[in-house]
Tab-separated table of C-alpha atoms and ligand atoms in Angstrom:
chain	number	residue	atom	x	y	z
A	1	UNK	CA	-4.584	-14.971	3.747
A	2	UNK	CA	-3.380	-14.464	7.612
A	3	UNK	CA	-6.999	-15.029	8.639
A	4	UNK	CA	-6.956	-11.407	9.999
A	5	UNK	CA	-10.369	-9.771	10.130
A	6	UNK	CA	-9.780	-6.256	8.369
A	7	UNK	CA	-11.673	-3.017	9.930
A	8	UNK	CA	-12.259	-1.036	6.577
A	9	UNK	CA	-11.820	2.768	7.275
A	10	UNK	CA	-13.111	4.638	4.304
A	11	UNK	CA	-10.608	7.275	2.971
A	12	UNK	CA	-11.530	10.936	2.228
A	13	UNK	CA	-13.260	11.135	-1.135
A	14	UNK	CA	-13.497	14.217	-3.497
A	15	UNK	CA	-16.536	14.164	-5.631
A	16	UNK	CA	-15.224	17.204	-7.750
A	17	UNK	CA	-12.658	15.037	-9.050
A	18	UNK	CA	-14.241	11.286	-8.179
A	19	UNK	CA	-11.230	10.645	-6.478
A	20	UNK	CA	-10.379	8.907	-3.156
A	21	UNK	CA	-7.370	10.490	-1.048
A	22	UNK	CA	-6.037	9.196	1.980
A	23	UNK	CA	-7.690	7.777	5.473
A	24	UNK	CA	-8.103	10.585	7.653
A	25	UNK	CA	-6.419	10.537	11.173
A	26	UNK	CA	-9.824	11.351	13.007
A	27	UNK	CA	-10.982	8.198	10.858
A	28	UNK	CA	-8.168	6.149	12.096
A	29	UNK	CA	-8.631	7.385	15.616
A	30	UNK	CA	-12.408	6.610	15.610
A	31	UNK	CA	-11.633	3.044	14.166
A	32	UNK	CA	-8.899	2.383	16.668
A	33	UNK	CA	-11.239	3.543	19.620
A	34	UNK	CA	-14.156	1.264	18.310
A	35	UNK	CA	-11.900	-1.859	17.695
A	36	UNK	CA	-9.220	-1.571	20.690
A	37	UNK	CA	-8.246	-5.447	19.724
A	38	UNK	CA	-6.553	-4.057	16.770
A	39	UNK	CA	-3.248	-5.386	15.760
A	40	UNK	CA	-1.759	-3.164	12.999
A	41	UNK	CA	-2.750	-0.063	11.025
A	42	UNK	CA	-2.140	-0.424	7.127
A	43	UNK	CA	-2.485	2.603	4.664
A	44	UNK	CA	-1.632	3.419	1.218
A	45	UNK	CA	0.362	6.579	0.750
A	46	UNK	CA	0.708	8.007	-1.836
A	47	UNK	CA	-2.376	6.721	-3.854
A	48	UNK	CA	-1.841	5.735	-7.271
A	49	UNK	CA	-2.824	9.642	-8.184
A	50	UNK	CA	0.077	10.707	-6.103
A	51	UNK	CA	-1.969	11.717	-3.191
A	52	UNK	CA	-0.053	11.481	0.235
A	53	UNK	CA	-1.949	10.890	3.620
A	54	UNK	CA	-1.032	12.019	7.120
A	55	UNK	CA	1.517	9.316	7.522
A	56	UNK	CA	3.421	10.908	10.577
A	57	UNK	CA	-0.275	11.624	12.372
A	58	UNK	CA	-1.422	8.093	11.749
A	59	UNK	CA	1.968	6.441	13.019
A	60	UNK	CA	1.713	8.490	16.122
A	61	UNK	CA	-1.932	7.308	16.491
A	62	UNK	CA	-0.930	3.529	15.956
A	63	UNK	CA	2.019	4.125	18.159
A	64	UNK	CA	-0.289	5.420	21.053
A	65	UNK	CA	-1.875	1.988	21.047
A	66	UNK	CA	1.132	0.122	20.981
A	67	UNK	CA	0.721	-1.149	17.210
A	68	UNK	CA	2.766	-0.741	14.251
A	69	UNK	CA	1.861	1.482	11.140
A	70	UNK	CA	2.395	-0.477	7.828
A	71	UNK	CA	2.756	1.774	4.716
A	72	UNK	CA	2.005	0.581	1.037
A	73	UNK	CA	4.327	3.063	-0.450
A	74	UNK	CA	4.416	1.332	-3.867
A	75	UNK	CA	4.525	4.636	-5.405
A	76	UNK	CA	6.782	6.547	-3.331
A	77	UNK	CA	10.430	4.801	-3.899
A	78	UNK	CA	11.900	8.202	-5.160
A	79	UNK	CA	10.500	10.345	-2.190
A	80	UNK	CA	13.688	10.096	-0.151
A	81	UNK	CA	15.804	11.615	-2.823
A	82	UNK	CA	14.706	15.180	-3.161
A	83	UNK	CA	13.363	17.734	-0.792
A	84	UNK	CA	10.629	19.003	-3.221
A	85	UNK	CA	9.081	15.522	-3.037
A	86	UNK	CA	6.862	14.373	-0.153
A	87	UNK	CA	8.246	13.095	2.965
A	88	UNK	CA	8.886	9.392	3.022
A	89	UNK	CA	6.824	6.915	4.788
A	90	UNK	CA	10.189	5.673	6.864
A	91	UNK	CA	10.818	9.412	7.566
A	92	UNK	CA	7.237	10.000	8.705
A	93	UNK	CA	7.509	7.222	11.434
A	94	UNK	CA	6.170	4.051	9.867
A	95	UNK	CA	7.269	0.776	10.997
A	96	UNK	CA	6.846	-1.393	8.064
A	97	UNK	CA	7.091	-0.124	4.280
A	98	UNK	CA	6.825	-1.761	1.184
A	99	UNK	CA	7.857	-0.039	-2.006
A	100	UNK	CA	7.784	-1.198	-5.691
A	101	UNK	CA	11.309	-0.179	-6.570
A	102	UNK	CA	10.454	-1.429	-10.219
A	103	UNK	CA	7.752	1.171	-10.446
A	104	UNK	CA	9.645	4.273	-9.932
A	105	UNK	CA	13.061	3.715	-9.816
A	106	UNK	CA	15.206	1.451	-12.362
A	107	UNK	CA	14.661	-1.910	-10.825
A	108	UNK	CA	13.401	-4.881	-13.073
A	109	UNK	CA	9.726	-5.676	-13.062
A	110	UNK	CA	8.514	-7.678	-10.042
A	111	UNK	CA	11.324	-6.299	-7.553
A	112	UNK	CA	10.447	-4.385	-4.400
A	113	UNK	CA	11.803	-3.684	-1.095
A	114	UNK	CA	10.428	-4.172	2.300
A	115	UNK	CA	11.922	-1.751	4.769
A	116	UNK	CA	11.757	-1.995	8.370
A	117	UNK	CA	12.699	0.205	11.391
A	118	UNK	CA	12.394	0.146	15.033
A	119	UNK	CA	11.287	-2.661	17.374
A	120	UNK	CA	7.811	-2.827	16.984
A	121	UNK	CA	7.821	-5.358	14.313
A	122	UNK	CA	9.953	-8.727	14.997
A	123	UNK	CA	12.294	-8.751	11.901
A	124	UNK	CA	13.088	-12.551	12.549
A	125	UNK	CA	9.415	-13.402	12.192
A	126	UNK	CA	9.299	-11.290	9.259
A	127	UNK	CA	12.113	-13.433	7.760
A	128	UNK	CA	10.273	-16.373	8.569
A	129	UNK	CA	6.905	-15.513	6.886
A	130	UNK	CA	8.905	-14.339	3.724
A	131	UNK	CA	10.411	-17.929	3.546
A	132	UNK	CA	6.776	-19.016	3.580
A	133	UNK	CA	5.610	-16.929	0.914
A	134	UNK	CA	8.588	-16.642	-1.317
A	135	UNK	CA	10.478	-19.062	-3.802
A	136	UNK	CA	13.239	-20.756	-2.061
A	137	UNK	CA	15.323	-19.867	-5.334
A	138	UNK	CA	15.544	-16.087	-5.336
A	139	UNK	CA	16.344	-14.699	-9.053
A	140	UNK	CA	19.632	-13.208	-9.098
A	141	UNK	CA	18.726	-10.932	-11.917
A	142	UNK	CA	15.973	-9.308	-9.894
A	143	UNK	CA	18.535	-8.905	-6.542
A	144	UNK	CA	21.324	-7.522	-8.685
A	145	UNK	CA	18.882	-4.883	-10.459
A	146	UNK	CA	17.560	-3.881	-7.049
A	147	UNK	CA	21.130	-3.445	-6.029
A	148	UNK	CA	21.922	-1.388	-9.177
A	149	UNK	CA	18.850	0.733	-8.669
A	150	UNK	CA	19.737	1.377	-4.822
A	151	UNK	CA	23.395	2.240	-6.128
A	152	UNK	CA	22.074	4.685	-8.751
A	153	UNK	CA	20.130	6.649	-6.216
A	154	UNK	CA	22.606	6.725	-3.760
A	155	UNK	CA	25.172	8.113	-5.987
A	156	UNK	CA	22.861	10.055	-8.563
A	157	UNK	CA	19.454	10.185	-6.972
A	158	UNK	CA	19.462	14.109	-6.290
A	159	UNK	CA	20.584	14.925	-9.728
A	160	UNK	CA	18.250	12.495	-11.406
A	161	UNK	CA	15.384	13.792	-9.744
A	162	UNK	CA	16.068	17.460	-9.914
A	163	UNK	CA	16.100	16.615	-13.619
A	164	UNK	CA	12.671	14.825	-13.465
A	165	UNK	CA	11.187	17.705	-11.382
A	166	UNK	CA	12.218	20.139	-14.026
A	167	UNK	CA	10.494	17.943	-16.935
A	168	UNK	CA	7.641	17.805	-14.702
A	169	UNK	CA	7.240	21.494	-13.934
A	170	UNK	CA	7.570	22.103	-17.805
A	171	UNK	CA	4.923	19.328	-18.588
A	172	UNK	CA	2.325	20.882	-15.984
A	173	UNK	CA	2.894	24.370	-17.259
A	174	UNK	CA	2.419	23.292	-20.918
A	175	UNK	CA	-0.496	20.784	-20.173
A	176	UNK	CA	-2.217	23.794	-18.485
A	177	UNK	CA	-2.332	25.867	-21.571
A	178	UNK	CA	-4.388	22.921	-23.181
A	179	UNK	CA	-7.318	23.649	-20.437
A	180	UNK	CA	-7.428	20.377	-19.170
A	181	UNK	CA	-7.550	20.396	-15.269
A	182	UNK	CA	-4.609	19.206	-13.634
A	183	UNK	CA	-4.745	17.548	-9.987
A	184	UNK	CA	-2.730	20.213	-7.799
A	185	UNK	CA	-1.320	20.343	-4.220
A	186	UNK	CA	-3.973	22.238	-2.274
A	187	UNK	CA	-2.868	25.721	-1.047
A	188	UNK	CA	-4.218	24.763	2.474
A	189	UNK	CA	-3.693	20.798	2.659
A	190	UNK	CA	-6.482	19.190	4.481
A	191	UNK	CA	-7.079	15.698	6.014
A	192	UNK	CA	-6.428	12.963	3.567
A	193	UNK	CA	-4.471	15.429	1.144
A	194	UNK	CA	-1.605	16.280	3.066
A	195	UNK	CA	0.681	16.287	-0.002
A	196	UNK	CA	0.919	15.625	-3.611
A	197	UNK	CA	3.717	13.981	-5.588
A	198	UNK	CA	4.254	16.300	-8.449
A	199	UNK	CA	5.759	13.757	-10.702
A	200	UNK	CA	2.188	12.336	-11.012
A	201	UNK	CA	0.430	14.228	-13.591
A	202	UNK	CA	-3.478	13.566	-13.364
A	203	UNK	CA	-5.430	15.398	-15.893
A	204	UNK	CA	-9.681	15.312	-15.856
A	205	UNK	CA	-10.629	14.442	-19.438
A	206	UNK	CA	-14.489	14.812	-18.396
A	207	UNK	CA	-14.496	18.554	-18.900
A	208	UNK	CA	-13.837	18.020	-22.398
A	209	UNK	CA	-16.443	15.137	-22.492
A	210	UNK	CA	-13.654	12.382	-22.795
A	211	UNK	CA	-13.520	9.200	-21.218
A	212	UNK	CA	-9.990	8.204	-19.760
A	213	UNK	CA	-10.260	4.601	-21.297
A	214	UNK	CA	-10.925	5.686	-24.818
A	215	UNK	CA	-8.426	8.592	-24.789
A	216	UNK	CA	-5.910	6.086	-23.451
A	217	UNK	CA	-6.506	4.076	-26.653
A	218	UNK	CA	-5.876	7.024	-28.859
A	219	UNK	CA	-2.887	8.189	-27.028
A	220	UNK	CA	-1.412	4.940	-27.051
A	221	UNK	CA	-1.652	4.752	-30.716
A	222	UNK	CA	0.142	8.167	-30.992
A	223	UNK	CA	2.978	6.752	-29.004
A	224	UNK	CA	2.143	7.995	-25.426
A	225	UNK	CA	1.682	5.464	-22.579
A	226	UNK	CA	-0.411	6.859	-19.644
A	227	UNK	CA	0.089	5.109	-16.387
A	228	UNK	CA	-3.510	4.882	-15.334
A	229	UNK	CA	-6.738	5.542	-17.195
A	230	UNK	CA	-9.833	5.778	-15.069
A	231	UNK	CA	-13.448	6.580	-16.059
A	232	UNK	CA	-12.707	10.299	-15.980
A	233	UNK	CA	-8.762	10.801	-15.654
A	234	UNK	CA	-5.466	9.935	-17.165
A	235	UNK	CA	-2.448	9.744	-14.731
A	236	UNK	CA	1.268	10.126	-16.295
A	237	UNK	CA	4.554	9.320	-14.565
A	238	UNK	CA	7.337	11.649	-15.159
A	239	UNK	CA	10.361	9.340	-14.007
A	240	UNK	CA	13.923	9.467	-14.043
A	241	UNK	CA	13.827	7.728	-17.465
A	242	UNK	CA	11.880	10.650	-19.127
A	243	UNK	CA	13.436	12.645	-21.736
A	244	UNK	CA	12.387	16.304	-22.913
A	245	UNK	CA	11.230	14.416	-26.369
A	246	UNK	CA	8.897	12.585	-24.159
A	247	UNK	CA	7.335	15.554	-22.695
A	248	UNK	CA	7.225	17.446	-26.075
A	249	UNK	CA	5.010	14.129	-27.264
A	250	UNK	CA	2.798	14.131	-24.277
A	251	UNK	CA	1.938	17.836	-24.707
A	252	UNK	CA	1.364	17.669	-28.512
A	253	UNK	CA	-0.848	14.738	-28.186
A	254	UNK	CA	-2.650	15.920	-25.480
A	255	UNK	CA	-3.346	18.995	-27.235
A	256	UNK	CA	-4.427	17.230	-30.246
A	257	UNK	CA	-6.663	15.015	-28.211
A	258	UNK	CA	-8.782	17.670	-26.751
A	259	UNK	CA	-8.563	20.141	-29.983
A	260	UNK	CA	-12.297	20.284	-31.195
A	261	UNK	CA	-13.895	19.254	-27.836
A	262	UNK	CA	-15.858	21.788	-25.998
A	263	UNK	CA	-14.604	22.504	-22.270
A	264	UNK	CA	-17.280	22.685	-19.766
A	265	UNK	CA	-16.435	24.503	-16.220
A	266	UNK	CA	-13.012	23.641	-14.707
A	267	UNK	CA	-13.233	22.301	-11.455
A	268	UNK	CA	-10.711	22.546	-8.520
A	269	UNK	CA	-9.947	20.285	-5.676
A	270	UNK	CA	-12.489	20.327	-3.290
A	271	UNK	CA	-12.032	22.144	-0.031
A	272	UNK	CA	-12.006	20.061	3.143
A	273	UNK	CA	-15.624	20.809	3.790
A	274	UNK	CA	-17.105	19.979	0.918
A	275	UNK	CA	-15.445	16.370	1.191
A	276	UNK	CA	-18.338	13.843	1.778
A	277	UNK	CA	-18.249	13.083	5.579
A	278	UNK	CA	-16.322	9.821	6.584
A	279	UNK	CA	-18.330	6.833	6.666
A	280	UNK	CA	-17.958	4.627	9.776
A	281	UNK	CA	-15.457	1.772	9.714
A	282	UNK	CA	-16.763	-1.243	8.091
A	283	UNK	CA	-16.189	-4.944	8.939
A	284	UNK	CA	-16.721	-7.661	6.654
A	285	UNK	CA	-19.232	-10.720	7.424
A	286	UNK	CA	-16.261	-13.207	7.264
A	287	UNK	CA	-12.585	-12.721	7.300
A	288	UNK	CA	-11.237	-12.850	3.623
A	289	UNK	CA	-9.713	-15.849	4.416
A	290	UNK	CA	-12.672	-17.782	5.774
A	291	UNK	CA	-14.689	-16.781	2.789
A	292	UNK	CA	-11.969	-17.302	0.303
A	293	UNK	CA	-12.006	-21.086	1.474
A	294	UNK	CA	-15.386	-21.546	2.241
A	295	UNK	CA	-17.720	-23.672	0.143
A	296	UNK	CA	-18.886	-21.550	-2.716
A	297	UNK	CA	-21.175	-21.325	-5.797
A	298	UNK	CA	-21.445	-19.192	-8.557
A	299	UNK	CA	-24.687	-17.146	-9.094
A	300	UNK	CA	-25.836	-14.431	-11.637
A	301	UNK	CA	-24.475	-10.949	-10.628
A	302	UNK	CA	-28.007	-9.452	-10.438
A	303	UNK	CA	-28.874	-12.181	-7.894
A	304	UNK	CA	-25.926	-11.697	-5.557
A	305	UNK	CA	-27.002	-8.630	-3.953
A	306	UNK	CA	-26.807	-9.397	-0.011
A	307	UNK	CA	-25.015	-12.576	-0.340
A	308	UNK	CA	-21.091	-13.125	0.831
A	309	UNK	CA	-18.646	-12.733	-1.750
A	310	UNK	CA	-16.148	-15.520	-1.764
A	311	UNK	CA	-13.680	-13.557	-4.367
A	312	UNK	CA	-12.466	-10.282	-5.314
A	313	UNK	CA	-13.787	-8.012	-8.128
A	314	UNK	CA	-11.305	-5.349	-9.041
A	315	UNK	CA	-11.244	-2.931	-11.959
A	316	UNK	CA	-7.536	-3.103	-12.801
A	317	UNK	CA	-6.362	-0.208	-13.314
A	318	UNK	CA	-6.658	1.045	-10.500
A	319	UNK	CA	-6.366	-2.306	-8.691
A	320	UNK	CA	-8.688	-1.287	-5.852
A	321	UNK	CA	-10.953	-4.025	-5.342
A	322	UNK	CA	-14.715	-3.055	-5.256
A	323	UNK	CA	-15.446	-6.456	-3.709
A	324	UNK	CA	-13.436	-8.503	-1.281
A	325	UNK	CA	-13.979	-12.108	0.010
A	326	UNK	CA	-16.009	-11.912	2.842
A	327	UNK	CA	-18.109	-8.770	2.016
A	328	UNK	CA	-21.529	-8.559	1.601
A	329	UNK	CA	-22.304	-7.404	-2.017
A	330	UNK	CA	-24.137	-4.350	-2.566
A	331	UNK	CA	-25.950	-2.970	-5.485
A	332	UNK	CA	-23.668	0.049	-5.551
A	333	UNK	CA	-20.588	-2.141	-6.002
A	334	UNK	CA	-22.200	-3.903	-8.552
A	335	UNK	CA	-23.514	-1.129	-10.682
A	336	UNK	CA	-20.266	0.664	-10.375
A	337	UNK	CA	-18.111	-2.429	-11.577
A	338	UNK	CA	-20.861	-2.524	-14.572
A	339	UNK	CA	-20.251	1.000	-15.381
A	340	UNK	CA	-16.585	0.368	-15.470
A	341	UNK	CA	-16.779	-2.598	-17.719
A	342	UNK	CA	-19.309	-1.263	-20.133
A	343	UNK	CA	-16.788	1.812	-20.570
A	344	UNK	CA	-13.896	-0.521	-21.575
A	345	UNK	CA	-12.274	-1.034	-18.199
A	346	UNK	CA	-10.933	-4.569	-17.464
A	347	UNK	CA	-12.144	-6.221	-14.231
A	348	UNK	CA	-9.630	-8.711	-12.466
A	349	UNK	CA	-9.756	-10.884	-9.529
A	350	UNK	CA	-13.129	-12.828	-10.159
A	351	UNK	CA	-13.613	-16.250	-11.992
A	352	UNK	CA	-15.865	-14.638	-14.505
A	353	UNK	CA	-14.181	-11.476	-15.883
A	354	UNK	CA	-17.377	-10.987	-17.977
A	355	UNK	CA	-19.225	-10.323	-14.723
A	356	UNK	CA	-22.086	-12.261	-15.674
A	357	UNK	CA	-21.713	-14.418	-12.404
A	358	UNK	CA	-19.997	-14.464	-9.126
A	359	UNK	CA	-18.733	-16.727	-6.735
A	360	UNK	CA	-20.347	-16.326	-3.326
A	361	UNK	CA	-20.138	-18.270	-0.179
A	362	UNK	CA	-22.871	-21.074	0.075
A	363	UNK	CA	-25.148	-20.760	2.907
A	364	UNK	CA	-24.964	-23.751	5.562
B	401	PLP	C1	-1.017	1.096	-4.222
B	401	PLP	C2	-0.509	-0.005	-5.022
B	401	PLP	N1	0.382	-1.056	-3.981
B	401	PLP	C3	0.802	-2.198	-4.438
B	401	PLP	C4	0.445	-2.412	-5.811
B	401	PLP	C5	1.481	-3.755	-6.405
B	401	PLP	O1	2.716	-3.433	-6.523
B	401	PLP	P1	3.661	-4.582	-7.230
B	401	PLP	O2	3.241	-4.577	-8.625
B	401	PLP	O3	4.935	-4.162	-6.926
B	401	PLP	O4	3.437	-5.920	-6.667
B	401	PLP	C6	0.319	-1.668	-6.868
B	401	PLP	C7	0.352	-1.877	-7.842
B	401	PLP	O5	-0.094	-0.928	-8.880
B	401	PLP	C8	-0.257	-0.278	-6.109
B	401	PLP	O6	-0.691	0.383	-7.001
């Protein structure tokens, strides 16, 4: 929206789990060296699968360049309340941190917090920009729910997270007995995977020949709601609202799901050396703003390769766009979108959710 031109830094990718982790400090350093005009670094930590990147190291790199680090910590609002959880982005030196208080704490859906520390980001400017983007009639219900969630964690956070972690450990131990591989914190953390939120339980169904989307439908019918289905995995969240009965149901239904399915070899998280090497940073052909507002036309998806997208195409979940406005459309992105769609994954952001057509920037 701002007109900024993003420099995309590819995150570490683990082919053994088909999961993207964090951007490595080395790739951020390379991007900053190649683009000294950069005004801020933005990273996601933890990922939707609970993997935390090297926030402290990346903050130090940004600060060496005199620019702020902004962290999307949507999934980490609980981190500050127990020593067994990863360090929070603020504690690691980030300047601006956004948390979805409604995701992991008890605020109502839609409520989130933007935390600011230090003087690299101008608080007055942020307040002005928020006034431009937000309603001038804020919801008292949402604000009160944020304050209640804050009060609950300030007064009972440690106790609640202690109980949550106990349930998590129990669930992990019991799920392990089903033979389903569970994403674990590596014994020797490597670049892009500094830590893991243990309350995020990610199981790989592909070893049993199952697909995350169809498994999700079956589990939903039996009363278990996964947070995030993907092609190969299901991610579950154990939160301060989870009960021992919930864990019992989860373990029982997962056991039921894999019973009778033959397991292939169990894989473990790749060691750092087997992670695919980082792809150099990339810049879209046009800024997302320019592409979004440019004159555009709708073309058949098969004929869009090489053209500049005027819209977003994003499998949701997990909500990570494969095509953004301004990017040149690749065959790889289209094939991956079609694969996800064929297996039951919804695609959002684009005018034609059936993906038969896509909006592209009209050539002059
Ligand atoms: C990493 C990440 N950032 C941001 C969001 C959006 O957060 P919200 O729903 O609070 O707007 C999500 C939603 O799932 C997310 O996974």
